[in-house]
Amino acid sequence: MATRRRTHRASEVSKRAILEAVLSQAVEAGYEGTTMADVARAAGLPIGSVYWHFQNKEQLFVELLDYCFEVWKQANASDGGMRDRLRRSISESAAASASLAEPAAAFWSIGLVFAFERRLQDNLARQRYLAIREEMFQFVTSRVRASYPEVPEDVAAELAHDMAVMGRALTDGFRVAAAAGDDIDFARYAELAADALESLVTTRLKGYTHA
């Protein structure tokens, strides 16, 4: 039994090493440009070892996205205000172009491929990316909603949804800018974006108060 546990643990360590090693390759080459041979070279393993852990490239990318998502959830586990969350998400946009081996940042770069490549519509990795994106949206919405405890439930729900949509649209735009190599001071624009959303929240709450 102990031997079986050690073997399982070693297998999980090896699998994680492959996922970590392939991050930069996946970001630089995208889905189509990444091959299982590339993955083996990046991980420094025989290609048979890679296929032992991952049946094919689709499965590899599904688990790569899941791995990046877990890192993102850990990074966003702490409670923070809307400004802090927006600052983090836009900063990750900058990181996506500067640190290709950072999972939380790499997720967005890899995701851009699946967001724009409609011909991958039936690809399991694209479907997993879209499912994770929806999970992230619900996570952010619930956190924003909790920021307005004194507001009636229906008003808080609508406000949280609108702020999450706006926040996602802003950060998606910055991710595209980062991928294109635009010369942007991401920290400055994160503050400006947060100012804009906070102003919208204030205006909406005033409208509710005066209704």
XYZ file of N, CA, C and O in Angstrom:
844
model
N 0.824 -1.205 0.000
C 0.000 0.000 0.000
C 0.862 1.260 0.000
O 0.604 2.217 -0.717
N 1.926 1.260 0.846
C 2.823 2.414 0.926
C 3.529 2.634 -0.404
O 3.702 3.767 -0.858
N 3.918 1.512 -1.051
C 4.584 1.610 -2.351
C 3.646 2.210 -3.387
O 4.035 3.044 -4.202
N 2.375 1.805 -3.341
C 1.383 2.332 -4.280
C 1.188 3.838 -4.081
O 1.071 4.599 -5.028
N 1.159 4.262 -2.804
C 1.005 5.691 -2.521
C 2.206 6.476 -3.037
O 2.052 7.559 -3.590
N 3.400 5.930 -2.830
C 4.602 6.618 -3.309
C 4.607 6.717 -4.823
O 4.990 7.734 -5.402
N 4.166 5.649 -5.486
C 4.116 5.650 -6.950
C 3.116 6.683 -7.454
O 3.379 7.428 -8.398
N 1.953 6.737 -6.798
C 0.931 7.720 -7.178
C 1.452 9.137 -6.968
O 1.260 10.017 -7.811
N 2.126 9.368 -5.831
C 2.665 10.700 -5.542
C 3.714 11.086 -6.574
O 3.737 12.215 -7.060
N 4.598 10.151 -6.918
C 5.628 10.433 -7.914
C 5.002 10.729 -9.268
O 5.468 11.609 -10.006
N 3.918 10.015 -9.598
C 3.226 10.245 -10.859
C 2.626 11.643 -10.906
O 2.699 12.332 -11.924
N 2.012 12.074 -9.797
C 1.419 13.412 -9.743
C 2.483 14.492 -9.835
O 2.283 15.525 -10.481
N 3.629 14.266 -9.209
C 4.736 15.222 -9.291
C 5.233 15.337 -10.729
O 5.487 16.430 -11.232
N 5.365 14.190 -11.389
C 5.810 14.179 -12.778
C 4.807 14.897 -13.680
O 5.180 15.686 -14.559
N 3.532 14.657 -13.438
C 2.478 15.292 -14.232
C 2.509 16.800 -14.044
O 2.410 17.575 -15.011
N 2.659 17.263 -12.802
C 2.733 18.695 -12.522
C 3.970 19.308 -13.187
O 3.912 20.421 -13.711
N 5.083 18.573 -13.184
C 6.308 19.068 -13.808
C 6.101 19.284 -15.305
O 6.603 20.260 -15.873
N 5.353 18.390 -15.937
C 5.061 18.533 -17.367
C 4.227 19.788 -17.598
O 4.521 20.591 -18.496
N 3.194 19.981 -16.795
C 2.321 21.152 -16.951
C 3.102 22.454 -16.746
O 2.920 23.418 -17.486
N 3.963 22.471 -15.758
C 4.751 23.673 -15.502
C 5.751 23.928 -16.630
O 5.976 25.073 -17.028
N 6.321 22.856 -17.146
C 7.326 23.004 -18.193
C 6.740 23.485 -19.506
O 7.391 24.189 -20.277
N 5.494 23.132 -19.785
C 4.911 23.428 -21.089
C 4.241 24.805 -21.130
O 3.815 25.259 -22.199
N 4.152 25.502 -20.004
C 3.454 26.785 -19.977
C 3.975 27.762 -21.029
O 3.209 28.296 -21.830
N 5.269 28.024 -21.003
C 5.835 28.990 -21.942
C 5.645 28.548 -23.381
O 5.327 29.352 -24.259
N 5.839 27.262 -23.628
C 5.663 26.726 -24.977
C 4.233 26.945 -25.462
O 3.988 27.376 -26.589
N 3.257 26.666 -24.596
C 1.854 26.800 -24.965
C 1.484 28.247 -25.237
O 0.726 28.547 -26.157
N 2.025 29.168 -24.439
C 1.729 30.591 -24.628
C 2.348 31.103 -25.920
O 1.723 31.836 -26.687
N 3.576 30.728 -26.187
C 4.284 31.231 -27.371
C 3.768 30.619 -28.665
O 3.618 31.303 -29.668
N 3.488 29.316 -28.639
C 3.124 28.615 -29.872
C 1.626 28.440 -30.046
O 1.161 28.129 -31.142
N 0.844 28.633 -28.960
C -0.586 28.428 -29.053
C -0.939 26.953 -29.107
O -0.069 26.075 -28.999
N -2.209 26.685 -29.308
C -2.667 25.297 -29.331
C -2.151 24.571 -30.567
O -1.571 23.489 -30.479
N -2.363 25.171 -31.722
C -1.975 24.509 -32.971
C -0.464 24.303 -33.061
O 0.005 23.308 -33.605
N 0.296 25.254 -32.543
C 1.750 25.185 -32.685
C 2.459 24.323 -31.663
O 3.668 24.100 -31.767
N 1.738 23.854 -30.667
C 2.338 23.009 -29.635
C 2.150 21.543 -29.997
O 1.040 21.114 -30.300
N 3.231 20.784 -29.974
C 3.154 19.348 -30.249
C 3.544 18.568 -28.999
O 4.177 19.108 -28.090
N 3.162 17.331 -28.963
C 3.529 16.501 -27.823
C 5.044 16.327 -27.746
O 5.612 16.178 -26.659
N 5.719 16.357 -28.888
C 7.183 16.280 -28.896
C 7.774 17.529 -28.238
O 8.760 17.455 -27.492
N 7.163 18.706 -28.527
C 7.604 19.944 -27.876
C 7.446 19.844 -26.368
O 8.309 20.281 -25.604
N 6.328 19.286 -25.947
C 6.051 19.134 -24.517
C 7.111 18.258 -23.868
O 7.628 18.566 -22.793
N 7.449 17.145 -24.527
C 8.459 16.232 -23.988
C 9.802 16.938 -23.856
O 10.494 16.807 -22.837
N 10.176 17.711 -24.879
C 11.456 18.443 -24.822
C 11.448 19.467 -23.705
O 12.429 19.605 -22.966
N 10.343 20.203 -23.564
C 10.260 21.237 -22.530
C 10.355 20.629 -21.136
O 10.934 21.224 -20.229
N 9.771 19.440 -20.978
C 9.773 18.783 -19.672
C 11.029 17.955 -19.436
O 11.282 17.514 -18.306
N 11.827 17.732 -20.497
C 13.022 16.910 -20.372
C 12.698 15.452 -20.121
O 13.414 14.753 -19.399
N 11.612 14.988 -20.727
C 11.161 13.611 -20.533
C 10.999 12.897 -21.865
O 10.808 13.547 -22.899
N 11.051 11.577 -21.860
C 10.747 10.830 -23.087
C 9.301 11.096 -23.483
O 8.439 11.272 -22.617
N 9.018 11.103 -24.783
C 7.661 11.391 -25.232
C 6.667 10.350 -24.716
O 5.489 10.659 -24.471
N 7.149 9.125 -24.492
C 6.276 8.086 -23.946
C 5.758 8.457 -22.552
O 4.619 8.119 -22.201
N 6.578 9.173 -21.766
C 6.167 9.596 -20.431
C 5.044 10.620 -20.516
O 4.116 10.625 -19.701
N 5.134 11.499 -21.519
C 4.093 12.518 -21.696
C 2.774 11.844 -22.069
O 1.712 12.165 -21.519
N 2.835 10.877 -22.996
C 1.615 10.174 -23.402
C 1.070 9.287 -22.284
O -0.119 8.974 -22.263
N 1.919 8.900 -21.361
C 1.454 8.096 -20.239
C 0.545 8.940 -19.335
O -0.442 8.444 -18.785
N 0.865 10.233 -19.230
C 0.068 11.146 -18.387
C -1.100 11.772 -19.134
O -2.153 12.024 -18.538
N -0.901 12.021 -20.443
C -1.917 12.724 -21.229
C -2.173 11.956 -22.517
O -1.262 11.758 -23.311
N -3.416 11.588 -22.717
C -3.756 10.762 -23.876
C -3.459 11.457 -25.192
O -3.037 10.839 -26.158
N -3.703 12.779 -25.247
C -3.471 13.546 -26.467
C -3.343 15.023 -26.105
O -3.397 15.394 -24.926
N -3.185 15.860 -27.111
C -2.974 17.295 -26.866
C -4.206 17.954 -26.268
O -4.090 18.864 -25.439
N -5.389 17.519 -26.677
C -6.613 18.096 -26.103
C -6.638 17.894 -24.600
O -6.917 18.821 -23.832
N -6.364 16.666 -24.163
C -6.384 16.383 -22.729
C -5.304 17.188 -22.013
O -5.529 17.707 -20.911
N -4.137 17.311 -22.643
C -3.053 18.097 -22.054
C -3.505 19.528 -21.803
O -3.320 20.077 -20.709
N -4.138 20.159 -22.795
C -4.558 21.546 -22.646
C -5.717 21.688 -21.665
O -5.808 22.702 -20.962
N -6.606 20.700 -21.610
C -7.681 20.734 -20.615
C -7.077 20.794 -19.215
O -7.463 21.619 -18.372
N -6.109 19.919 -18.967
C -5.511 19.870 -17.630
C -4.590 21.055 -17.377
O -4.436 21.493 -16.227
N -3.998 21.599 -18.429
C -3.184 22.803 -18.280
C -4.058 23.984 -17.855
O -3.709 24.756 -16.958
N -5.224 24.112 -18.473
C -6.162 25.173 -18.103
C -6.650 24.985 -16.665
O -6.770 25.954 -15.903
N -6.943 23.740 -16.285
C -7.376 23.468 -14.917
C -6.285 23.835 -13.912
O -6.563 24.398 -12.847
N -5.053 23.501 -14.261
C -3.918 23.826 -13.387
C -3.795 25.340 -13.215
O -3.665 25.846 -12.095
N -3.874 26.082 -14.316
C -3.792 27.544 -14.254
C -4.961 28.123 -13.456
O -4.799 29.090 -12.700
N -6.134 27.526 -13.609
C -7.323 27.996 -12.894
C -7.151 27.820 -11.389
O -7.540 28.686 -10.593
N -6.576 26.696 -10.983
C -6.340 26.466 -9.553
C -5.402 27.523 -8.986
O -5.609 28.025 -7.877
N -4.366 27.876 -9.747
C -3.437 28.923 -9.305
C -4.175 30.253 -9.199
O -3.983 31.018 -8.245
N -5.045 30.537 -10.177
C -5.826 31.780 -10.153
C -6.735 31.834 -8.922
O -6.832 32.867 -8.259
N -7.401 30.728 -8.610
C -8.301 30.701 -7.457
C -7.540 30.945 -6.158
O -8.017 31.663 -5.275
N -6.353 30.363 -6.043
C -5.543 30.583 -4.846
C -5.131 32.042 -4.732
O -5.155 32.631 -3.645
N -4.786 32.653 -5.872
C -4.360 34.055 -5.865
C -5.507 34.995 -5.537
O -5.288 36.109 -5.040
N -6.735 34.573 -5.811
C -7.910 35.426 -5.597
C -8.762 34.966 -4.424
O -9.909 35.396 -4.289
N -8.199 34.116 -3.587
C -8.968 33.571 -2.465
C -9.264 34.619 -1.401
O -10.310 34.580 -0.757
N -8.340 35.563 -1.205
C -8.534 36.569 -0.166
C -9.601 37.569 -0.571
O -9.757 37.898 -1.753
N -10.339 38.040 0.415
C -11.362 39.041 0.156
C -10.695 40.372 -0.157
O -9.755 40.785 0.506
N -11.200 41.037 -1.147
C -10.688 42.356 -1.513
C -11.775 43.140 -2.201
O -12.722 42.564 -2.734
N -11.643 44.424 -2.204
C -12.629 45.258 -2.857
C -12.527 45.181 -4.366
O -11.615 44.564 -4.916
N -13.483 45.816 -5.029
C -13.509 45.788 -6.483
C -12.228 46.389 -7.064
O -11.690 45.889 -8.049
N -11.743 47.458 -6.457
C -10.521 48.103 -6.952
C -9.339 47.133 -6.920
O -8.576 47.031 -7.879
N -9.213 46.409 -5.824
C -8.103 45.467 -5.690
C -8.213 44.346 -6.716
O -7.223 43.959 -7.341
N -9.433 43.818 -6.921
C -9.605 42.737 -7.891
C -9.306 43.207 -9.307
O -8.681 42.505 -10.095
N -9.764 44.413 -9.635
C -9.536 44.933 -10.980
C -8.054 45.206 -11.205
O -7.507 44.916 -12.271
N -7.403 45.747 -10.191
C -5.972 46.014 -10.302
C -5.198 44.728 -10.552
O -4.308 44.670 -11.399
N -5.583 43.677 -9.818
C -4.904 42.394 -9.994
C -5.119 41.832 -11.385
O -4.196 41.345 -12.035
N -6.370 41.881 -11.852
C -6.670 41.273 -13.153
C -5.971 42.011 -14.288
O -5.489 41.388 -15.239
N -5.887 43.334 -14.214
C -5.211 44.090 -15.268
C -3.703 43.907 -15.157
O -2.997 43.830 -16.169
N -3.198 43.801 -13.938
C -1.769 43.532 -13.773
C -1.402 42.193 -14.378
O -0.327 42.025 -14.946
N -2.315 41.224 -14.268
C -2.072 39.921 -14.884
C -2.002 40.045 -16.400
O -1.331 39.264 -17.069
N -2.702 41.025 -16.951
C -2.615 41.250 -18.393
C -1.197 41.616 -18.789
O -0.658 41.139 -19.785
N -0.606 42.496 -17.986
C 0.778 42.882 -18.261
C 1.703 41.685 -18.076
O 2.613 41.442 -18.867
N 1.447 40.920 -17.016
C 2.279 39.749 -16.752
C 2.181 38.729 -17.871
O 3.133 38.003 -18.155
N 1.032 38.687 -18.522
C 0.834 37.703 -19.595
C 1.813 37.919 -20.733
O 2.164 36.982 -21.444
N 2.268 39.159 -20.911
C 3.216 39.417 -21.991
C 4.660 39.404 -21.503
O 5.585 39.378 -22.301
N 4.831 39.409 -20.172
C 6.187 39.507 -19.639
C 6.674 38.231 -18.967
O 7.860 37.942 -18.954
N 5.768 37.463 -18.394
C 6.152 36.273 -17.644
C 5.344 35.081 -18.141
O 4.303 34.744 -17.590
N 5.834 34.449 -19.187
C 5.072 33.393 -19.838
C 5.006 32.103 -19.030
O 4.261 31.208 -19.366
N 5.804 32.026 -17.964
C 5.807 30.811 -17.157
C 4.945 30.962 -15.908
O 4.904 30.064 -15.074
N 4.250 32.084 -15.756
C 3.378 32.306 -14.598
C 1.980 31.785 -14.921
O 1.307 32.319 -15.809
N 1.517 30.751 -14.214
C 0.241 30.111 -14.578
C -0.955 31.056 -14.639
O -1.742 30.998 -15.580
N -1.125 31.919 -13.626
C -2.290 32.802 -13.611
C -2.299 33.728 -14.813
O -3.351 34.057 -15.360
N -1.107 34.162 -15.252
C -1.013 35.024 -16.428
C -1.119 34.207 -17.705
O -1.772 34.613 -18.669
N -0.488 33.031 -17.711
C -0.497 32.191 -18.908
C -1.908 31.770 -19.287
O -2.222 31.631 -20.470
N -2.765 31.591 -18.289
C -4.142 31.192 -18.575
C -4.801 32.142 -19.559
O -5.488 31.726 -20.492
N -4.586 33.453 -19.374
C -5.245 34.439 -20.226
C -4.690 34.396 -21.646
O -5.433 34.527 -22.620
N -3.393 34.217 -21.774
C -2.797 34.150 -23.111
C -3.264 32.908 -23.857
O -3.590 32.960 -25.044
N -3.289 31.775 -23.159
C -3.771 30.550 -23.782
C -5.256 30.686 -24.128
O -5.723 30.273 -25.192
N -5.996 31.305 -23.205
C -7.422 31.478 -23.411
C -7.764 32.316 -24.624
O -8.788 32.085 -25.278
N -6.919 33.301 -24.937
C -7.170 34.137 -26.109
C -7.269 33.297 -27.374
O -8.076 33.578 -28.263
N -6.445 32.260 -27.440
C -6.473 31.376 -28.611
C -7.841 30.720 -28.738
O -8.455 30.715 -29.809
N -8.339 30.188 -27.629
C -9.624 29.486 -27.660
C -10.792 30.447 -27.813
O -11.846 30.075 -28.330
N -10.625 31.679 -27.364
C -11.704 32.667 -27.499
C -11.897 33.079 -28.952
O -13.026 33.280 -29.411
N -10.800 33.198 -29.699
C -10.876 33.716 -31.061
C -10.955 32.634 -32.129
O -11.456 32.878 -33.223
N -10.446 31.442 -31.814
C -10.410 30.372 -32.819
C -11.736 29.608 -32.853
O -11.917 28.595 -32.181
N -12.678 30.093 -33.643
C -13.988 29.456 -33.728
C -13.913 28.055 -34.314
O -14.765 27.205 -34.043
N -12.901 27.792 -35.124
C -12.805 26.471 -35.731
C -12.475 25.392 -34.698
O -12.569 24.202 -34.983
N -12.097 25.823 -33.487
C -11.846 24.868 -32.416
C -13.096 24.652 -31.560
O -13.007 24.179 -30.426
N -14.249 24.991 -32.112
C -15.491 24.997 -31.337
C -15.770 23.672 -30.639
O -16.280 23.642 -29.526
N -15.470 22.561 -31.278
C -15.740 21.257 -30.684
C -14.560 20.712 -29.892
O -14.620 19.602 -29.357
N -13.503 21.510 -29.800
C -12.307 21.083 -29.069
C -12.597 21.061 -27.572
O -13.148 22.006 -27.022
N -12.222 19.976 -26.896
C -12.504 19.841 -25.474
C -11.801 20.905 -24.639
O -12.335 21.368 -23.633
N -10.602 21.308 -25.069
C -9.863 22.337 -24.327
C -10.572 23.684 -24.435
O -10.663 24.436 -23.459
N -11.109 24.001 -25.614
C -11.851 25.259 -25.763
C -13.111 25.237 -24.899
O -13.442 26.226 -24.244
N -13.805 24.107 -24.886
C -15.003 23.986 -24.059
C -14.665 24.149 -22.578
O -15.409 24.782 -21.821
N -13.522 23.604 -22.170
C -13.112 23.745 -20.766
C -12.748 25.197 -20.465
O -13.080 25.709 -19.386
N -12.088 25.867 -21.399
C -11.755 27.279 -21.194
C -13.024 28.103 -20.982
O -13.095 28.931 -20.065
N -14.032 27.890 -21.808
C -15.272 28.651 -21.691
C -15.982 28.350 -20.368
O -16.565 29.253 -19.748
N -15.921 27.095 -19.925
C -16.543 26.726 -18.646
C -15.810 27.403 -17.486
O -16.439 27.921 -16.550
N -14.488 27.426 -17.543
C -13.711 28.084 -16.496
C -13.989 29.583 -16.495
O -14.139 30.206 -15.437
N -14.083 30.156 -17.674
C -14.363 31.592 -17.785
C -15.705 31.923 -17.115
O -15.824 32.940 -16.430
N -16.693 31.063 -17.299
C -17.991 31.285 -16.656
C -17.882 31.125 -15.140
O -18.491 31.889 -14.381
N -17.104 30.149 -14.681
C -16.881 29.976 -13.242
C -16.233 31.218 -12.646
O -16.595 31.666 -11.549
N -15.253 31.778 -13.362
C -14.590 32.993 -12.898
C -15.583 34.146 -12.792
O -15.569 34.917 -11.838
N -16.460 34.246 -13.794
C -17.449 35.327 -13.802
C -18.365 35.203 -12.587
O -18.656 36.198 -11.906
N -18.837 33.994 -12.315
C -19.720 33.782 -11.167
C -19.000 34.067 -9.855
O -19.585 34.616 -8.913
N -17.728 33.713 -9.796
C -16.915 33.975 -8.600
C -16.812 35.475 -8.352
O -17.055 35.955 -7.241
N -16.466 36.220 -9.397
C -16.325 37.664 -9.264
C -17.662 38.305 -8.919
O -17.748 39.190 -8.057
N -18.731 37.853 -9.568
C -20.064 38.404 -9.297
C -20.447 38.228 -7.832
O -20.954 39.153 -7.193
N -20.195 37.042 -7.287
C -20.553 36.782 -5.893
C -19.755 37.664 -4.946
O -20.282 38.145 -3.933
N -18.466 37.898 -5.279
C -17.644 38.755 -4.429
C -18.113 40.202 -4.497
O -18.164 40.898 -3.481
N -18.422 40.685 -5.687
C -18.896 42.059 -5.833
C -20.238 42.227 -5.122
O -20.477 43.228 -4.435
N -21.090 41.252 -5.260
C -22.420 41.302 -4.640
C -22.311 41.450 -3.123
O -23.081 42.172 -2.489
N -21.335 40.764 -2.543
C -21.146 40.818 -1.092
C -20.653 42.186 -0.623
O -20.664 42.473 0.575
N -20.221 43.030 -1.556
C -19.718 44.356 -1.200
C -20.833 45.337 -0.874
O -20.570 46.443 -0.409
N -22.084 44.951 -1.156
C -23.208 45.863 -0.946
C -24.238 45.233 -0.009
O -25.387 44.975 -0.400
N -23.869 45.001 1.255
C -24.780 44.321 2.182
C -26.023 45.129 2.549
O -27.040 44.556 2.941
N -25.950 46.456 2.419
C -27.079 47.295 2.814
C -28.074 47.529 1.677
O -29.092 48.199 1.861
N -27.756 46.994 0.509
C -28.597 47.223 -0.668
C -29.547 46.035 -0.842
O -29.147 44.891 -0.615
N -30.798 46.272 -1.218
C -31.734 45.164 -1.450
C -31.158 44.123 -2.405
O -30.388 44.452 -3.315
N -31.558 42.899 -2.206
C -30.971 41.766 -2.944
C -31.045 41.946 -4.450
O -30.058 41.709 -5.154
N -32.197 42.373 -4.984
C -32.328 42.485 -6.436
C -31.431 43.589 -6.995
O -30.831 43.443 -8.060
N -31.301 44.683 -6.234
C -30.433 45.782 -6.676
C -28.973 45.347 -6.630
O -28.196 45.593 -7.564
N -28.576 44.678 -5.537
C -27.198 44.202 -5.396
C -26.847 43.204 -6.493
O -25.748 43.233 -7.056
N -27.787 42.316 -6.809
C -27.547 41.303 -7.837
C -27.340 41.948 -9.206
O -26.421 41.580 -9.951
N -28.183 42.927 -9.543
C -28.053 43.601 -10.834
C -26.758 44.400 -10.903
O -26.043 44.364 -11.918
N -26.442 45.098 -9.820
C -25.214 45.901 -9.786
C -23.978 45.013 -9.901
O -23.047 45.323 -10.657
N -23.967 43.910 -9.169
C -22.819 42.995 -9.209
C -22.630 42.428 -10.611
O -21.499 42.341 -11.115
N -23.740 42.036 -11.252
C -23.656 41.495 -12.613
C -23.094 42.540 -13.577
O -22.183 42.255 -14.366
N -23.601 43.762 -13.494
C -23.143 44.816 -14.399
C -21.662 45.138 -14.180
O -20.905 45.329 -15.141
N -21.241 45.201 -12.922
C -19.844 45.505 -12.625
C -18.919 44.375 -13.083
O -17.815 44.612 -13.571
N -19.391 43.133 -12.938
C -18.578 41.998 -13.393
C -18.434 42.010 -14.908
O -17.357 41.726 -15.449
N -19.531 42.349 -15.623
C -19.470 42.437 -17.089
C -18.504 43.531 -17.513
O -17.647 43.325 -18.385
N -18.622 44.701 -16.882
C -17.739 45.818 -17.225
C -16.284 45.489 -16.905
O -15.384 45.766 -17.702
N -16.077 44.902 -15.737
C -14.712 44.549 -15.344
C -14.094 43.540 -16.287
O -12.922 43.657 -16.666
N -14.890 42.550 -16.699
C -14.361 41.534 -17.616
C -14.057 42.145 -18.981
O -13.036 41.819 -19.597
N -14.929 43.035 -19.451
C -14.688 43.676 -20.749
C -13.403 44.507 -20.718
O -12.603 44.480 -21.664
N -13.194 45.226 -19.630
C -11.981 46.037 -19.500
C -10.730 45.160 -19.486
O -9.766 45.413 -20.216
N -10.750 44.125 -18.648
C -9.559 43.296 -18.541
C -9.309 42.483 -19.809
O -8.155 42.272 -20.204
N -10.371 42.031 -20.475
C -10.186 41.350 -21.758
C -9.474 42.263 -22.744
O -8.571 41.839 -23.476
N -9.898 43.530 -22.772
C -9.262 44.493 -23.674
C -7.793 44.684 -23.365
O -6.953 44.745 -24.275
N -7.461 44.765 -22.098
C -6.062 44.933 -21.721
C -5.241 43.683 -22.041
O -4.053 43.773 -22.371
N -5.874 42.520 -21.959
C -5.151 41.290 -22.313
C -4.813 41.262 -23.795
O -3.735 40.825 -24.200
N -5.739 41.717 -24.621
C -5.461 41.795 -26.051
C -4.327 42.791 -26.299
O -3.423 42.540 -27.101
N -4.368 43.931 -25.591
C -3.315 44.941 -25.744
C -1.961 44.376 -25.346
O -0.938 44.618 -26.010
N -1.935 43.592 -24.257
C -0.680 42.981 -23.814
C -0.164 41.992 -24.846
O 1.024 41.958 -25.167
N -1.082 41.181 -25.388
C -0.692 40.188 -26.395
C -0.159 40.858 -27.658
O 0.722 40.325 -28.331
N -0.696 42.049 -27.968
C -0.256 42.773 -29.168
C 1.037 43.545 -28.932
O 1.610 44.099 -29.868
N 1.482 43.592 -27.672
C 2.724 44.286 -27.369
C 2.587 45.790 -27.250
O 3.582 46.522 -27.388
N 1.368 46.280 -26.984
C 1.167 47.721 -26.836
C 1.974 48.249 -25.648
O 2.106 47.577 -24.619
N 2.494 49.457 -25.818
C 3.275 50.096 -24.753
C 2.303 50.798 -23.803
O 1.906 51.943 -24.023
N 1.899 50.091 -22.748
C 0.880 50.585 -21.829
C 1.385 50.492 -20.396
O 1.998 49.489 -20.004
N 1.128 51.540 -19.628
C 1.401 51.514 -18.198
C 0.196 50.835 -17.538
O -0.792 51.480 -17.198
N 0.268 49.517 -17.378
C -0.880 48.757 -16.894
C -1.303 49.172 -15.495
O -2.496 49.185 -15.177
N -0.339 49.512 -14.638
C -0.679 49.915 -13.270
C -1.515 51.192 -13.287
O -2.516 51.309 -12.565
N -1.121 52.143 -14.128
C -1.860 53.410 -14.215
C -3.282 53.175 -14.736
O -4.252 53.709 -14.180
N -3.409 52.380 -15.771
C -4.726 52.169 -16.353
C -5.605 51.275 -15.482
O -6.835 51.348 -15.550
N -4.978 50.461 -14.651
C -5.760 49.690 -13.685
C -6.442 50.626 -12.701
O -7.612 50.448 -12.345
N -5.713 51.664 -12.270
C -6.289 52.647 -11.352
C -7.394 53.448 -12.041
O -8.447 53.722 -11.452
N -7.163 53.841 -13.287
C -8.177 54.597 -14.021
C -9.450 53.759 -14.229
O -10.574 54.266 -14.097
N -9.268 52.492 -14.560
C -10.415 51.610 -14.756
C -11.186 51.445 -13.447
O -12.427 51.457 -13.434
N -10.459 51.300 -12.339
C -11.114 51.174 -11.040
C -11.866 52.458 -10.690
O -12.988 52.409 -10.162
N -11.265 53.622 -10.982
C -11.944 54.906 -10.746
C -13.269 54.957 -11.507
O -14.296 55.380 -10.976
N -13.218 54.539 -12.771
C -14.416 54.591 -13.620
C -15.525 53.698 -13.067
O -16.691 54.103 -12.986
N -15.175 52.478 -12.664
C -16.196 51.564 -12.156
C -16.739 52.023 -10.806
O -17.938 51.914 -10.544
N -15.853 52.536 -9.967
C -16.327 53.034 -8.676
C -17.276 54.217 -8.863
O -18.250 54.376 -8.121
N -16.996 55.059 -9.852
C -17.881 56.186 -10.146
C -19.252 55.688 -10.610
O -20.291 56.217 -10.207
N -19.238 54.642 -11.441
C -20.508 54.059 -11.893
C -21.308 53.489 -10.723
O -22.524 53.661 -10.642
N -20.608 52.814 -9.818
C -21.283 52.249 -8.648
C -21.910 53.364 -7.813
O -23.074 53.271 -7.390
N -21.142 54.425 -7.578
C -21.648 55.549 -6.775
C -22.895 56.159 -7.405
O -23.889 56.439 -6.731
N -22.851 56.348 -8.716
C -23.992 56.918 -9.430
C -25.210 56.014 -9.326
O -26.325 56.471 -9.077
N -25.006 54.722 -9.500
C -26.118 53.772 -9.431
C -26.729 53.743 -8.023
O -27.945 53.698 -7.857
N -25.865 53.787 -7.006
C -26.362 53.731 -5.644
C -27.093 55.012 -5.269
O -28.075 54.976 -4.521
N -26.653 56.128 -5.803
C -27.373 57.392 -5.577
C -28.746 57.312 -6.203
O -29.744 57.771 -5.627
N -28.817 56.738 -7.398
C -30.107 56.590 -8.079
C -31.052 55.730 -7.262
O -32.250 56.013 -7.173
N -30.510 54.696 -6.628
C -31.350 53.839 -5.785
C -31.822 54.596 -4.554
O -32.992 54.545 -4.162
N -30.908 55.387 -3.931
C -31.231 56.138 -2.709
C -32.328 57.160 -2.955
O -33.220 57.364 -2.113
N -32.270 57.800 -4.148
C -33.216 58.872 -4.445
C -34.503 58.380 -5.106
O -35.377 59.179 -5.443
N -34.542 57.067 -5.346
C -35.730 56.519 -6.025
C -36.949 56.544 -5.104
O -36.829 56.468 -3.911
